[in-house]
Short mmCIF file of C-alpha atoms in Angstrom, two decimals:
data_model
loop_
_atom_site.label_atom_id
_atom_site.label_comp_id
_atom_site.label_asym_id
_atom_site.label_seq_id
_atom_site.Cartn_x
_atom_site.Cartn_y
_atom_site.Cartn_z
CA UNK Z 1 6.41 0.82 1.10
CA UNK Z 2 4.92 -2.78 2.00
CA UNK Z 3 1.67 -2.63 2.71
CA UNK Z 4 -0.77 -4.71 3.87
CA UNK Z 5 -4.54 -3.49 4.47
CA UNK Z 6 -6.91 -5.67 6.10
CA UNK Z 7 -11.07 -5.33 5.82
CA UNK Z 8 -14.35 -6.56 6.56
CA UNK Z 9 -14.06 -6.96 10.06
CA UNK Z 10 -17.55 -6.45 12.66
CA UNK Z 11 -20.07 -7.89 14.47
CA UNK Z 12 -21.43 -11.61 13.60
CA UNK Z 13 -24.23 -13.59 15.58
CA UNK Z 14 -22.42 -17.21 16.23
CA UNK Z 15 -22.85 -19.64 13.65
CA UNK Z 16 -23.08 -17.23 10.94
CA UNK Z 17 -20.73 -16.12 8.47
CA UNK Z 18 -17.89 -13.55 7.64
CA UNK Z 19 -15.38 -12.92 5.12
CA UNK Z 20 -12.14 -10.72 5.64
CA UNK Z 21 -10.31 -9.38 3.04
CA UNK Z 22 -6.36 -8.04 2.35
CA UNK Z 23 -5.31 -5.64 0.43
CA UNK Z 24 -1.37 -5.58 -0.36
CA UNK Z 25 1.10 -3.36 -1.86
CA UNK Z 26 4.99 -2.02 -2.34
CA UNK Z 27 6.29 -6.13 -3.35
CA UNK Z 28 5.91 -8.56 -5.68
CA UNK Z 29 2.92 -10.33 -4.26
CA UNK Z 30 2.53 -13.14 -6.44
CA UNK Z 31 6.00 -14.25 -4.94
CA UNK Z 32 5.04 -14.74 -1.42
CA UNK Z 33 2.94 -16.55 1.08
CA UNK Z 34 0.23 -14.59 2.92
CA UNK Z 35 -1.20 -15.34 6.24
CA UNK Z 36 -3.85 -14.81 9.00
CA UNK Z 37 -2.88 -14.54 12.80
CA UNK Z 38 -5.01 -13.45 14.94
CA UNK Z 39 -4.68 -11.96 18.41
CA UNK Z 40 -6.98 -12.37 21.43
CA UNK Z 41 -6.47 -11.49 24.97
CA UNK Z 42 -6.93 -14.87 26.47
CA UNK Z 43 -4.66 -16.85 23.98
CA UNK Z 44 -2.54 -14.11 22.58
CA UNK Z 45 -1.53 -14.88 18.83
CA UNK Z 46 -2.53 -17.68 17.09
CA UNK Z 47 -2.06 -18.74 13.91
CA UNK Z 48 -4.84 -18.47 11.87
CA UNK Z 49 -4.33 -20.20 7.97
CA UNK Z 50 -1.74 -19.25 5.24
CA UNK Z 51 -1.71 -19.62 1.30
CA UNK Z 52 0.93 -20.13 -0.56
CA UNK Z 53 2.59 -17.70 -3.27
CA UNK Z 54 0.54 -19.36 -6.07
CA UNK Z 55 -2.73 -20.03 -4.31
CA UNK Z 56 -1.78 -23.69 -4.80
CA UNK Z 57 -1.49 -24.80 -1.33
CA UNK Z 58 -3.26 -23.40 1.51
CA UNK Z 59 -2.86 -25.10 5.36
CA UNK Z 60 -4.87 -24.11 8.77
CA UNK Z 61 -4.73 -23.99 12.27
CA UNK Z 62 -6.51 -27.50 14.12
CA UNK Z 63 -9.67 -25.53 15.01
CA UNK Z 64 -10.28 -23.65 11.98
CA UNK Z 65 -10.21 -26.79 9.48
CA UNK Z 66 -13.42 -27.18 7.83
CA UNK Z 67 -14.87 -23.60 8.46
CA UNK Z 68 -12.36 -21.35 7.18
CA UNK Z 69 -11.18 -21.30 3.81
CA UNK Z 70 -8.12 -19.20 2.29
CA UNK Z 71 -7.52 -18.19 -1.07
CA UNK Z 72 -6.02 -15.07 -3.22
CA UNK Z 73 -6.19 -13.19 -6.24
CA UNK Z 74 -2.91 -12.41 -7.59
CA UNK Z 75 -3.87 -10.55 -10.02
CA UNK Z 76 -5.22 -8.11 -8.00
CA UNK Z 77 -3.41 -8.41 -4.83
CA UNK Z 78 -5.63 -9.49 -2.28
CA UNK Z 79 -5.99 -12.74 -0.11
CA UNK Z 80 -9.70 -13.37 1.50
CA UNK Z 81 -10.56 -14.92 4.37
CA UNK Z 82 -13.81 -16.60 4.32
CA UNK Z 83 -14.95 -18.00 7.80
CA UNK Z 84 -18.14 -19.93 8.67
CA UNK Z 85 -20.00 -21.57 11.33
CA UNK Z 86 -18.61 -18.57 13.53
CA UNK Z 87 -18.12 -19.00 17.26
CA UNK Z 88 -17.63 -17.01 20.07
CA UNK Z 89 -13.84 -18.10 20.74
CA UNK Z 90 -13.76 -16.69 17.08
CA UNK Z 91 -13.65 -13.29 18.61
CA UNK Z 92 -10.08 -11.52 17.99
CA UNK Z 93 -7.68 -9.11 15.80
CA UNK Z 94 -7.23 -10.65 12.79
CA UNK Z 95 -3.91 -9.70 11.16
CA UNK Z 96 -2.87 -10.47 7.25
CA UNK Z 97 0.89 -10.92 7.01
CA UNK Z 98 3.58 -12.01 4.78
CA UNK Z 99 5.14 -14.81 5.80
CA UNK Z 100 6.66 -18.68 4.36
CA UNK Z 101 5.22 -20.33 1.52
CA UNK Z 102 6.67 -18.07 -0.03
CA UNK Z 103 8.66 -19.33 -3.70
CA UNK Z 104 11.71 -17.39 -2.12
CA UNK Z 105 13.33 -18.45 1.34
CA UNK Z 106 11.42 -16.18 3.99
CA UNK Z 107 11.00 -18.28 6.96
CA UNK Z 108 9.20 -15.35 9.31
CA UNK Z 109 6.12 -12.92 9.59
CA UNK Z 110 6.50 -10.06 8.04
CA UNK Z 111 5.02 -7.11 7.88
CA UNK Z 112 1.56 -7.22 9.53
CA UNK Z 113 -1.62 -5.49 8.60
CA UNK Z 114 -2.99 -3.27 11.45
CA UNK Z 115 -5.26 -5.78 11.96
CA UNK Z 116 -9.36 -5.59 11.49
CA UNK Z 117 -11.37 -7.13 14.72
CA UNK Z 118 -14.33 -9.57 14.36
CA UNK Z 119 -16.78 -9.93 17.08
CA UNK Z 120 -18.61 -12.98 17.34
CA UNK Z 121 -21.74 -12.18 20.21
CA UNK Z 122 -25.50 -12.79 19.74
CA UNK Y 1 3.71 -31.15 16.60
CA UNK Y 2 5.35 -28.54 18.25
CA UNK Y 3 4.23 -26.03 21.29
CA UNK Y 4 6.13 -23.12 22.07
CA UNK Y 5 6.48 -22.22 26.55
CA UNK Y 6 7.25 -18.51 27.33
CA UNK Y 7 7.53 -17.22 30.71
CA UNK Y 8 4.16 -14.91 31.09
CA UNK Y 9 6.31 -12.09 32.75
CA UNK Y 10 9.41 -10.23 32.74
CA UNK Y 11 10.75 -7.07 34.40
CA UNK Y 12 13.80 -4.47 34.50
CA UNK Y 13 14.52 -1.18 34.85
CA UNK Y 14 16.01 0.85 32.95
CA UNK Y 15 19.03 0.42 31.43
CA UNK Y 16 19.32 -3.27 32.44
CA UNK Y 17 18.60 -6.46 30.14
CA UNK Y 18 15.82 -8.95 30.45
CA UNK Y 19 16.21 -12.22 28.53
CA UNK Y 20 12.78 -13.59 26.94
CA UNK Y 21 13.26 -17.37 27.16
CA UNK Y 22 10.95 -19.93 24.45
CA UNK Y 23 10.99 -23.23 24.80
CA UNK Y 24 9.80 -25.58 22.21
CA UNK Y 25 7.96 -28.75 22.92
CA UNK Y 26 7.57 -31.31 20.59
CA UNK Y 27 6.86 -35.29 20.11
CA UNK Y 28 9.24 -35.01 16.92
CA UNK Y 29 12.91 -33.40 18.28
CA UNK Y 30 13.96 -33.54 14.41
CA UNK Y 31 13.73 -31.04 11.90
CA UNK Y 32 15.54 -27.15 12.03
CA UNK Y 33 14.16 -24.65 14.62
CA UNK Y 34 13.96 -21.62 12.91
CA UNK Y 35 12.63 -18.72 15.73
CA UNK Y 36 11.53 -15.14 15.32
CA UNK Y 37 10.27 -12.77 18.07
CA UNK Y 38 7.59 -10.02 17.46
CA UNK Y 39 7.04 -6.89 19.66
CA UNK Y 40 3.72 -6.17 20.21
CA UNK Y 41 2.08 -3.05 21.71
CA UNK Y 42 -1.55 -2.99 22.14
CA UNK Y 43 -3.71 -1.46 19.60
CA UNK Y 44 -0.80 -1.63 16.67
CA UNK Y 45 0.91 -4.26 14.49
CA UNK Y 46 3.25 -6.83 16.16
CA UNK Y 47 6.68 -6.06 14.41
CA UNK Y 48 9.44 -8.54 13.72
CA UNK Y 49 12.65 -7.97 16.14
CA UNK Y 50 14.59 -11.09 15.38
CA UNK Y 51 14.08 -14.07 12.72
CA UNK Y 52 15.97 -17.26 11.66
CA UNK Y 53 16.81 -17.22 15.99
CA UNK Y 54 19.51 -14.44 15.40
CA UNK Y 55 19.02 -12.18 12.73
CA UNK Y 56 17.95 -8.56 12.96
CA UNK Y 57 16.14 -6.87 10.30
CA UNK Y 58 17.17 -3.31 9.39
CA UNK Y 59 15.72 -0.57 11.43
CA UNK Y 60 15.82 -2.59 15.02
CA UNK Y 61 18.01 -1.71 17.63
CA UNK Y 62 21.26 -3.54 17.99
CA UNK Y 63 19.93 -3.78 21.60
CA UNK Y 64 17.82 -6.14 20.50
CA UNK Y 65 19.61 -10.44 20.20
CA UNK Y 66 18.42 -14.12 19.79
CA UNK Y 67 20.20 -16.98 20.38
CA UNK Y 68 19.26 -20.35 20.57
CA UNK Y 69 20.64 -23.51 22.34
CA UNK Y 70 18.74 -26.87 21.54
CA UNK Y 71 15.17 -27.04 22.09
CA UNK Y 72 15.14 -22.98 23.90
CA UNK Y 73 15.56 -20.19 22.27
CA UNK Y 74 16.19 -16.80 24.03
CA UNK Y 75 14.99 -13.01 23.69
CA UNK Y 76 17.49 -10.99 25.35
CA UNK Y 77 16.76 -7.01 25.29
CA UNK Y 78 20.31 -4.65 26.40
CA UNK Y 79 19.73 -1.14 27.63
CA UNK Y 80 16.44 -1.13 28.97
CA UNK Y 81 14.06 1.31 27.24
CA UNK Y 82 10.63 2.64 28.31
CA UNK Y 83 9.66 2.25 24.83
CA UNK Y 84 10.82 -1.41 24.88
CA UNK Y 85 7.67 -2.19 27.33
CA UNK Y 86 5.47 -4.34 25.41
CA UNK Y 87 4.62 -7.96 24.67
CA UNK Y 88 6.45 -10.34 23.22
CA UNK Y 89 6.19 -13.21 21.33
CA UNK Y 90 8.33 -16.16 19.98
CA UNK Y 91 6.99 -18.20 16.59
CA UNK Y 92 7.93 -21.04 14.70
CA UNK Y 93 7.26 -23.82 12.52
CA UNK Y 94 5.09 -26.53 14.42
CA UNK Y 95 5.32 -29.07 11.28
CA UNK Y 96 3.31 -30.15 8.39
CA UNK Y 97 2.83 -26.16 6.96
CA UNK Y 98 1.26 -25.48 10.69
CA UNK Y 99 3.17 -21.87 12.68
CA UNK Y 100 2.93 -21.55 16.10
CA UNK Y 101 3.03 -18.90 18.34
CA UNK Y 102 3.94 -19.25 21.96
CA UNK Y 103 1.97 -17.61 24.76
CA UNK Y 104 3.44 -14.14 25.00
CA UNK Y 105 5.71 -12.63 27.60
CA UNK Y 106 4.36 -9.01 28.90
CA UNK Y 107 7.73 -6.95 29.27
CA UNK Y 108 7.56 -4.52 32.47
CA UNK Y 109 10.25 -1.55 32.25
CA UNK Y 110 10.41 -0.67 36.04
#
């Protein structure tokens, strides 16, 4: 079935760094966009950054320009997430999920990892 | 670009329906506005109930609609489940390869 598998989730010191990584299986990844959303309880989801199905083109929310950075490895299914200069509003879930960029029409989100939570806390 | 309002709250019992309302925001009224809703219980995976403001993938319940009517788009929820109690969440395009999500409504089955 579709899978997606998210790791390297913990406990950071603000300012430092982190990288989360997504495993995915049961589709033809190389044909579809992946994404980060993450959920908090103050702000609820947000989302996060997506790259497109090629690795081409990859977009991100207003506050995480300049510190995160997206990319993938099609040939080995998996998308990383590397994010720097950490800060405490950083703190959430953060789901991997298929979703538009896609080179086929898929406009929504779709399925979701179960998620892998970063803690940002000195 | 575009925000997306959602009432923070919404209640019935069982066997009623709520409706979810989502309004979008936005300095630029062009352009489609494509919706989907995700169910989310705490501690799994928000799931897709509705995408494209109407359509249903396989495997929800037909209790489960979208509609849409200019810049709102609606969540309604027929036969009131327990299992239905959850939080809910409308998303959409905000422009410029940028997805928003709007604040979350927190379902209450009486």
């Amino acid at each position: 079935q579709v899978q997606l598998v998210e790791s390297g989730g913990g406990v950071v010191q603000p300012g430092r760094s982190l990288g989360l990584s997504c495993a995915a299986s049961g589709f033809t990844f190389g044909t579809y966009g992946i994404h980060w959303v993450r959920q908090t309880p103050d702000k609820g989801l947000e989302w996060v950054a997506g790259v497109s199905y090629d690795g081409n083109n990859k977009y991100y929310g207003d506050s995480m320009k300049g510190r995160f950075a997206i990319s993938r490895d099609n040939s080995r299914n998996t998308v990383h997430l590397q994010m720097n200069s950490l800060r405490v509003e950083d703190t959430a879930v953060y789901y991997c999920v298929r979703g538009p960029l896609s080179n086929v029409w898929y406009s929504h989100f779709d399925p979701w990892g179960q998620g892998t939570l970063v803690t940002v806390s000195s | 670009q575009s925000a997306l309002t959602q009432p923070p709250s919404a209640s019935g019992s069982p066997g009623q329906s709520v409706t979810i309302s989502c309004t979008r925001t936005s300095s630029d009224v062009g352009g489609s506005f494509f919706v989907s809703w995700y169910q989310h219980h705490p501690g799994k995976a928000p799931k897709v109930m509705i995408y494209e403001v109407n359509k249903r993938p396989s495997g929800v319940p037909d209790r489960f609609s979208g509609s849409k009517s200019g810049n709102m788009a609606s969540l309604t929820v027929s036969g009131l489940q327990a299992e239905d109690e959850a939080d809910y969440y409308c998303s959409s395009s905000a422009g410029n390869n940028n997805w928003v999500f709007g604040g979350g409504t927190k379902l209450t089955v009486l």
